[in-house]
CSV table of C-alpha atoms in Angstrom, one decimal:
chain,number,residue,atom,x,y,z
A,296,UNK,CA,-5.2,10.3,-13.9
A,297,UNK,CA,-3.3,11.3,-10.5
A,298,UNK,CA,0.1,10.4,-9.8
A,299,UNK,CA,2.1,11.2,-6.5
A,300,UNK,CA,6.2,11.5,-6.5
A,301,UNK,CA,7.8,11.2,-3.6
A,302,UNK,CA,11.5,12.9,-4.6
A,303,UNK,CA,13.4,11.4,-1.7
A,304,UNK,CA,14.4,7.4,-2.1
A,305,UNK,CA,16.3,7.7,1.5
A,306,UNK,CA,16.5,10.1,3.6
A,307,UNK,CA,18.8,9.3,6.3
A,308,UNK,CA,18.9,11.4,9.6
A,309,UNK,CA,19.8,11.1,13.4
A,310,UNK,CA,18.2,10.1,16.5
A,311,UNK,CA,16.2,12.4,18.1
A,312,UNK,CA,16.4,14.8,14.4
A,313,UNK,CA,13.7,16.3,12.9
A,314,UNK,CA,12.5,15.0,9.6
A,315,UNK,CA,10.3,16.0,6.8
A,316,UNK,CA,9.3,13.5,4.0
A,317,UNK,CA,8.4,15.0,0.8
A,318,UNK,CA,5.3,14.2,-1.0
A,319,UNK,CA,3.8,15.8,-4.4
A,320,UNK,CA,0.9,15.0,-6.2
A,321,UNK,CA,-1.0,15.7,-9.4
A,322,UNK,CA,-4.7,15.6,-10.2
A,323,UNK,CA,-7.4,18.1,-11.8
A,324,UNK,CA,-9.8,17.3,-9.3
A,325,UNK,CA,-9.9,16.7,-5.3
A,326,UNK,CA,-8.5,14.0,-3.8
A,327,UNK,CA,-7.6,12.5,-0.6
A,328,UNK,CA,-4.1,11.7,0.5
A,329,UNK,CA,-2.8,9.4,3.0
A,330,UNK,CA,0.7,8.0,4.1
A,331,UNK,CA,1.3,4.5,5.1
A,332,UNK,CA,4.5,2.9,6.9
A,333,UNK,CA,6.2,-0.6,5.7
A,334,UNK,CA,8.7,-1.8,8.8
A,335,UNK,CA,11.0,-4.5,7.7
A,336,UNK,CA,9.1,-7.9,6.3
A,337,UNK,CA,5.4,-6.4,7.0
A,338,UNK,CA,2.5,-5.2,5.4
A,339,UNK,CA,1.8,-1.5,5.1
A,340,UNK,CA,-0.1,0.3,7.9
A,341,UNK,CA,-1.9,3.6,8.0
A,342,UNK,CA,0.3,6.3,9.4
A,343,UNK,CA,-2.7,9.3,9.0
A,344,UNK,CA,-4.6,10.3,6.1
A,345,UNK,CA,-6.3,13.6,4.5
A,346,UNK,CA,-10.2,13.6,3.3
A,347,UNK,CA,-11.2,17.0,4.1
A,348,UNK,CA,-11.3,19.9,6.4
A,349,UNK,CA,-8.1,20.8,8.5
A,350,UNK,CA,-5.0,20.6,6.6
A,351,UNK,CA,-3.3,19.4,9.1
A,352,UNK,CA,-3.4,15.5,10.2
A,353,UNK,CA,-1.7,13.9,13.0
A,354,UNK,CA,-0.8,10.3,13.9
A,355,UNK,CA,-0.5,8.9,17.2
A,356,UNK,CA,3.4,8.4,17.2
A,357,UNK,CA,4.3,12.2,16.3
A,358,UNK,CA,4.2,12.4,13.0
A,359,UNK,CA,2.0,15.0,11.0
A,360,UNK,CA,1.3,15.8,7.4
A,361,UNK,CA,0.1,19.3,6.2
A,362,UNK,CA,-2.1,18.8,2.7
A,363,UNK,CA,-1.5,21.9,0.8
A,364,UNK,CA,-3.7,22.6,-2.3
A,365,UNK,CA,-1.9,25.5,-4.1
A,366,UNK,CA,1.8,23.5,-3.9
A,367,UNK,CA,-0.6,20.2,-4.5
A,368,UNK,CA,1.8,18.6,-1.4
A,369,UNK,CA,0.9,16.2,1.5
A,370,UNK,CA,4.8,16.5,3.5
A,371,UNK,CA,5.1,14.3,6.2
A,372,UNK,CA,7.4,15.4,9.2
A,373,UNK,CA,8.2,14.3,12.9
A,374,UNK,CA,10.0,16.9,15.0
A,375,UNK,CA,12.1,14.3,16.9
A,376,UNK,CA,13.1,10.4,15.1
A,377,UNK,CA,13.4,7.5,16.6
A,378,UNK,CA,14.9,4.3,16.2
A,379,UNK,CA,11.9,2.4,15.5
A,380,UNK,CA,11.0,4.6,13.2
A,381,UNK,CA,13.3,3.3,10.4
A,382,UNK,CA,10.8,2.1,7.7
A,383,UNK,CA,9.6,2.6,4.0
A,384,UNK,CA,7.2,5.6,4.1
A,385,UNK,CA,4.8,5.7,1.0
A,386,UNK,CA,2.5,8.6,0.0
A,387,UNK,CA,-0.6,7.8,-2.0
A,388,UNK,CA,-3.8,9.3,-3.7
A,389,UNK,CA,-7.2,8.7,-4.7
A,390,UNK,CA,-9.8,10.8,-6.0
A,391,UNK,CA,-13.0,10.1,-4.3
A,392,UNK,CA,-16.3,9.5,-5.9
A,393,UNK,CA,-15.4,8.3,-9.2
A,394,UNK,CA,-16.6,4.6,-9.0
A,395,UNK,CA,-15.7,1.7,-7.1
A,396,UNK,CA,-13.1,1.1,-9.8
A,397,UNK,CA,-11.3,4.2,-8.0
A,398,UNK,CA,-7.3,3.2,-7.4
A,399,UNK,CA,-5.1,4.2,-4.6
A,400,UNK,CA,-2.0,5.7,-6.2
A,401,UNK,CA,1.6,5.0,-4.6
A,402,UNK,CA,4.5,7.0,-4.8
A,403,UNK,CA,7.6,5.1,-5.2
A,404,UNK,CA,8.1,5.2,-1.5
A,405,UNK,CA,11.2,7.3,0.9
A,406,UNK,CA,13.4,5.2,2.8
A,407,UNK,CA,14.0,6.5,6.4
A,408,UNK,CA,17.0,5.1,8.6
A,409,UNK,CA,17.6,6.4,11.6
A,410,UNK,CA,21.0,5.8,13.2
A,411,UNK,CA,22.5,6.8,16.7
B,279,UNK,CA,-7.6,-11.7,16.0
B,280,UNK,CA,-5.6,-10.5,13.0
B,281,UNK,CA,-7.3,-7.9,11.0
B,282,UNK,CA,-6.2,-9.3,7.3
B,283,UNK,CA,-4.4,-12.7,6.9
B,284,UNK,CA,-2.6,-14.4,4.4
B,285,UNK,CA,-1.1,-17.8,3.5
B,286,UNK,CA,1.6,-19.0,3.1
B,287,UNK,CA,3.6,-16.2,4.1
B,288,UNK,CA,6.3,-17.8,2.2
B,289,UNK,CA,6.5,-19.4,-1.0
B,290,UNK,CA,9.7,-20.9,-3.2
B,291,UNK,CA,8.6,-22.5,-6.2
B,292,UNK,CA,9.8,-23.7,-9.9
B,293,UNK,CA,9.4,-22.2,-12.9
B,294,UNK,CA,6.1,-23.8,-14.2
B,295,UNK,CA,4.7,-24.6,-11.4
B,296,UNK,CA,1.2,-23.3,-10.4
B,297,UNK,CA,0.2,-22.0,-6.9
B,298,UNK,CA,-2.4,-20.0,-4.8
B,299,UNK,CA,-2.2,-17.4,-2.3
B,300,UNK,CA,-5.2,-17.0,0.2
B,301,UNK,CA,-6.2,-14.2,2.0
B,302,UNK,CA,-8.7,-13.0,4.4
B,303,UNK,CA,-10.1,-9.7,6.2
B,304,UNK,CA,-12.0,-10.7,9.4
B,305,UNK,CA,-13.0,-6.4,9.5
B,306,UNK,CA,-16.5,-7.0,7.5
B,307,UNK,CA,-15.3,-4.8,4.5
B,308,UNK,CA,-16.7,-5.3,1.1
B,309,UNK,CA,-13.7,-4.3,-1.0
B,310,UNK,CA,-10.6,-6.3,-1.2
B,311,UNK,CA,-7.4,-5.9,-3.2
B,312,UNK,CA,-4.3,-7.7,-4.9
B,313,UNK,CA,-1.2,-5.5,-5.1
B,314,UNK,CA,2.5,-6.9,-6.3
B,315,UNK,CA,5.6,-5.3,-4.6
B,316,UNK,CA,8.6,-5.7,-6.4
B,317,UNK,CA,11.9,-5.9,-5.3
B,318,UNK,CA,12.6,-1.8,-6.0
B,319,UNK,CA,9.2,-1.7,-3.3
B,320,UNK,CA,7.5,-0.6,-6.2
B,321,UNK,CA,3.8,-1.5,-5.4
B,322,UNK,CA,1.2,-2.0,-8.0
B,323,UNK,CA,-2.6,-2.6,-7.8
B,324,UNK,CA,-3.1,-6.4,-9.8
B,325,UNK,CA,-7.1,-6.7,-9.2
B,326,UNK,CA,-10.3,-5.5,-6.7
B,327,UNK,CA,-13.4,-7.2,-5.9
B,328,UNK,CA,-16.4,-5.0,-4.3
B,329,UNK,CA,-19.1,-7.2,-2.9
B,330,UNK,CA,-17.1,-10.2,-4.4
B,331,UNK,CA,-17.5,-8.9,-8.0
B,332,UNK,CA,-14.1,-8.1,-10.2
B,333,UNK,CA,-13.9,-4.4,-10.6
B,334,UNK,CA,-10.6,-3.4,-11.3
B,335,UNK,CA,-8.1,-5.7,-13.6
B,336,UNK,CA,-4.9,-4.1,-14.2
B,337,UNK,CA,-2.9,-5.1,-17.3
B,338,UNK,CA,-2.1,-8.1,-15.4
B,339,UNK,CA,-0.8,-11.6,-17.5
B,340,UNK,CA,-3.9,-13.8,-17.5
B,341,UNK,CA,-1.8,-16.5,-15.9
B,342,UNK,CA,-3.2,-14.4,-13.0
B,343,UNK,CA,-6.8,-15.3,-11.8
B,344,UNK,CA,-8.5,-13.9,-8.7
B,345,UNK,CA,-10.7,-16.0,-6.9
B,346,UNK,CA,-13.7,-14.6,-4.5
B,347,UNK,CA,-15.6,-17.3,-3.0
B,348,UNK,CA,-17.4,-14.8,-0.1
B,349,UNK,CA,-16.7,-10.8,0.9
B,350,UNK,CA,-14.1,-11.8,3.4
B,351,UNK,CA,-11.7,-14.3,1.2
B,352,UNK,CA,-9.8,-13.0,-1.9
B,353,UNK,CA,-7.1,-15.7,-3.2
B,354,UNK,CA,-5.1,-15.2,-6.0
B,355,UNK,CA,-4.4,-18.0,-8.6
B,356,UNK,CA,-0.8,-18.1,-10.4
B,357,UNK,CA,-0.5,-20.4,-13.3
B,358,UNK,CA,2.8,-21.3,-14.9
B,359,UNK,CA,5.0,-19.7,-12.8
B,360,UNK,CA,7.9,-17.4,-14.5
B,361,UNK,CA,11.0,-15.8,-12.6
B,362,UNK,CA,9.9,-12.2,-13.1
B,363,UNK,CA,6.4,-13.6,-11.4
B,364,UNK,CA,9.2,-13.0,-7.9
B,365,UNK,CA,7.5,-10.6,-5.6
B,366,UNK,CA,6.0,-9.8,-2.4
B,367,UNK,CA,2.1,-10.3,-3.0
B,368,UNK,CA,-0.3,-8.3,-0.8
B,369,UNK,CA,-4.3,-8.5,0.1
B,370,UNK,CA,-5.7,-5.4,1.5
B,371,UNK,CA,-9.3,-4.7,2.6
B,372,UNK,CA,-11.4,-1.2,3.0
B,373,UNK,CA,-15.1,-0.6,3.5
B,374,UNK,CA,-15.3,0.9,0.2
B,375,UNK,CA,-13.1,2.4,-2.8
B,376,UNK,CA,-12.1,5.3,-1.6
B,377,UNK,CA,-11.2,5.0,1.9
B,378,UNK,CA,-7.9,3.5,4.4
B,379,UNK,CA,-7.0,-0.1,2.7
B,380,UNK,CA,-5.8,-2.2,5.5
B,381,UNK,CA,-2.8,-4.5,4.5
B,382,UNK,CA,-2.1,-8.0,4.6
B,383,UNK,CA,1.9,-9.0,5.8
B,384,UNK,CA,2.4,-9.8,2.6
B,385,UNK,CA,3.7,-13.3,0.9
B,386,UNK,CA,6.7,-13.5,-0.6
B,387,UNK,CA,7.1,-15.4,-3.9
B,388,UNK,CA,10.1,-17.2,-5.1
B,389,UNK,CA,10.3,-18.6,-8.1
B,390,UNK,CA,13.2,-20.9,-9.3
């Protein structure tokens, strides 16, 4: 079965810093990898996501995430933080094609505060 | 025009009690999800329906009991309520099992 760690509970950092969450997974086969954001009291929402071809994957706010087979790592980084972007940041991980009873694996989830 | 719903958003209740959560995707996906989030943000896949048949059931307490009447309407069932039952309780949709799920805002349970 996968599993994804994410190594880094909180990560605290300054406006305008960059920022690099760390995100690790395990499987035997392919998967696909995404990253989703949880602001304060909301549901999760799609940040980007990883299925196939470039390794690189951007989102529309700055953020990108380089999927790296050989170091089986999805990192997610924005070169310049703001505010608003204090939230929990999950990495997860399903392998594709398996069944509909495939499940989406979470890491445990990094906590990003961004101060002045 | 909200993508997934659910309702109540809040929810305090006694120990013992039973309750139901509803949710609904208005995005015309077939597979919908349960997932508990506890208070670590720890978040945990409960149950999915594809095409309103149960095809994932986690080692979940059967006081647990998801309900699909149609493919856009997933409500979950609690009976006899316990403290540890305390949680935030998402729906999430996708057009199939392997792809983006998008995320209720979550109802947050309260027992007492």
């Amino acid at each position: 079965a996968q599993s994804v760690t994410q190594l880094d509970s909180q990560v605290p950092v300054f406006e305008e810093a960059p920022v690099e969450l760390r995100c690790n997974y395990s499987s035997s086969v392919s998967v696909y990898l995404f990253w989703y954001v949880q602001y304060p009291n909301q549901g999760l929402q799609l940040l980007l996501k990883y299925l196939s071809g470039s390794t690189l994957v951007e989102s529309i706010n700055g953020f990108e995430a380089e999927f790296n087979k050989s170091q089986t790592s999805f990192h997610l980084r924005k070169p310049s933080v703001h505010i608003s972007d204090t939230a929990e940041y999950f990495c997860a991980v399903i392998v594709p094609y398996t069944g509909t009873a495939s499940k989406l694996t979470f890491g445990t989830g990094t906590r990003l505060q961004v101060t002045l | 025009d909200t993508a997934v719903s659910q309702t109540p958003k809040y929810l305090v209740t006694q120990m013992g009690n039973d309750k139901s959560i509803k949710c609904e995707q208005n995005l015309g996906h077939d597979t919908m999800y349960w997932y508990k989030q506890d208070s670590k943000k720890f978040l945990k896949i409960m149950f999915s329906y594809n095409n309103k048949e149960l095809i994932i059931n986690e080692t979940v307490p059967n006081r647990f009991s998801p309900k699909s009447p149609d493919k856009a309407h997933l409500n979950l069932h609690i009976n006899s309520l316990e403290l540890g039952d305390s949680a935030v309780y998402f729906c999430a949709s996708a057009t199939g099992p392997y792809y983006e799920q998008y995320f209720g805002p979550g109802t947050r349970l309260t027992v007492t």
